[in-house]
């Protein structure tokens, strides 16, 4: 018989401060300043928004943000209702 485990102390998720990461923080700061940017992969040239620390296509580290035009195409979306 499996016993249910519980933790009477503070859950770990409440004990830590999570950040958006180095490039995510710079992306959010640029967004707050009114600039729309995307992470640029120097190997394949793809742009990612929201930014990724590593390119999912070639695993290159992504460090640079490039300003992008405030226009685009919504290819998909999800509606969440409470
Ligand atoms: Zn890439």
Short mmCIF file of N, CA, C and O in Angstrom, two decimals, residues 76-82:
data_model
loop_
_atom_site.label_atom_id
_atom_site.label_comp_id
_atom_site.label_asym_id
_atom_site.label_seq_id
_atom_site.Cartn_x
_atom_site.Cartn_y
_atom_site.Cartn_z
N UNK A 76 -1.58 30.80 -34.08
CA UNK A 76 -2.41 29.96 -33.22
C UNK A 76 -2.58 30.64 -31.87
O UNK A 76 -1.80 31.53 -31.52
N UNK A 77 -3.59 30.25 -31.17
CA UNK A 77 -3.79 30.81 -29.84
C UNK A 77 -4.67 29.86 -29.04
O UNK A 77 -5.26 28.92 -29.59
N UNK A 78 -4.73 30.10 -27.75
CA UNK A 78 -5.55 29.30 -26.85
C UNK A 78 -6.42 30.22 -26.01
O UNK A 78 -5.95 31.25 -25.54
N UNK A 79 -7.66 29.86 -25.86
CA UNK A 79 -8.57 30.64 -25.00
C UNK A 79 -8.72 29.86 -23.70
O UNK A 79 -9.02 28.66 -23.70
N UNK A 80 -8.45 30.54 -22.60
CA UNK A 80 -8.57 29.93 -21.28
C UNK A 80 -9.70 30.60 -20.52
O UNK A 80 -9.74 31.82 -20.44
N UNK A 81 -10.61 29.81 -20.03
CA UNK A 81 -11.72 30.38 -19.25
C UNK A 81 -11.68 29.80 -17.85
O UNK A 81 -11.32 28.64 -17.66
N UNK A 82 -12.06 30.63 -16.90
CA UNK A 82 -12.11 30.17 -15.50
C UNK A 82 -13.50 29.70 -15.16
O UNK A 82 -14.47 30.15 -15.60
#
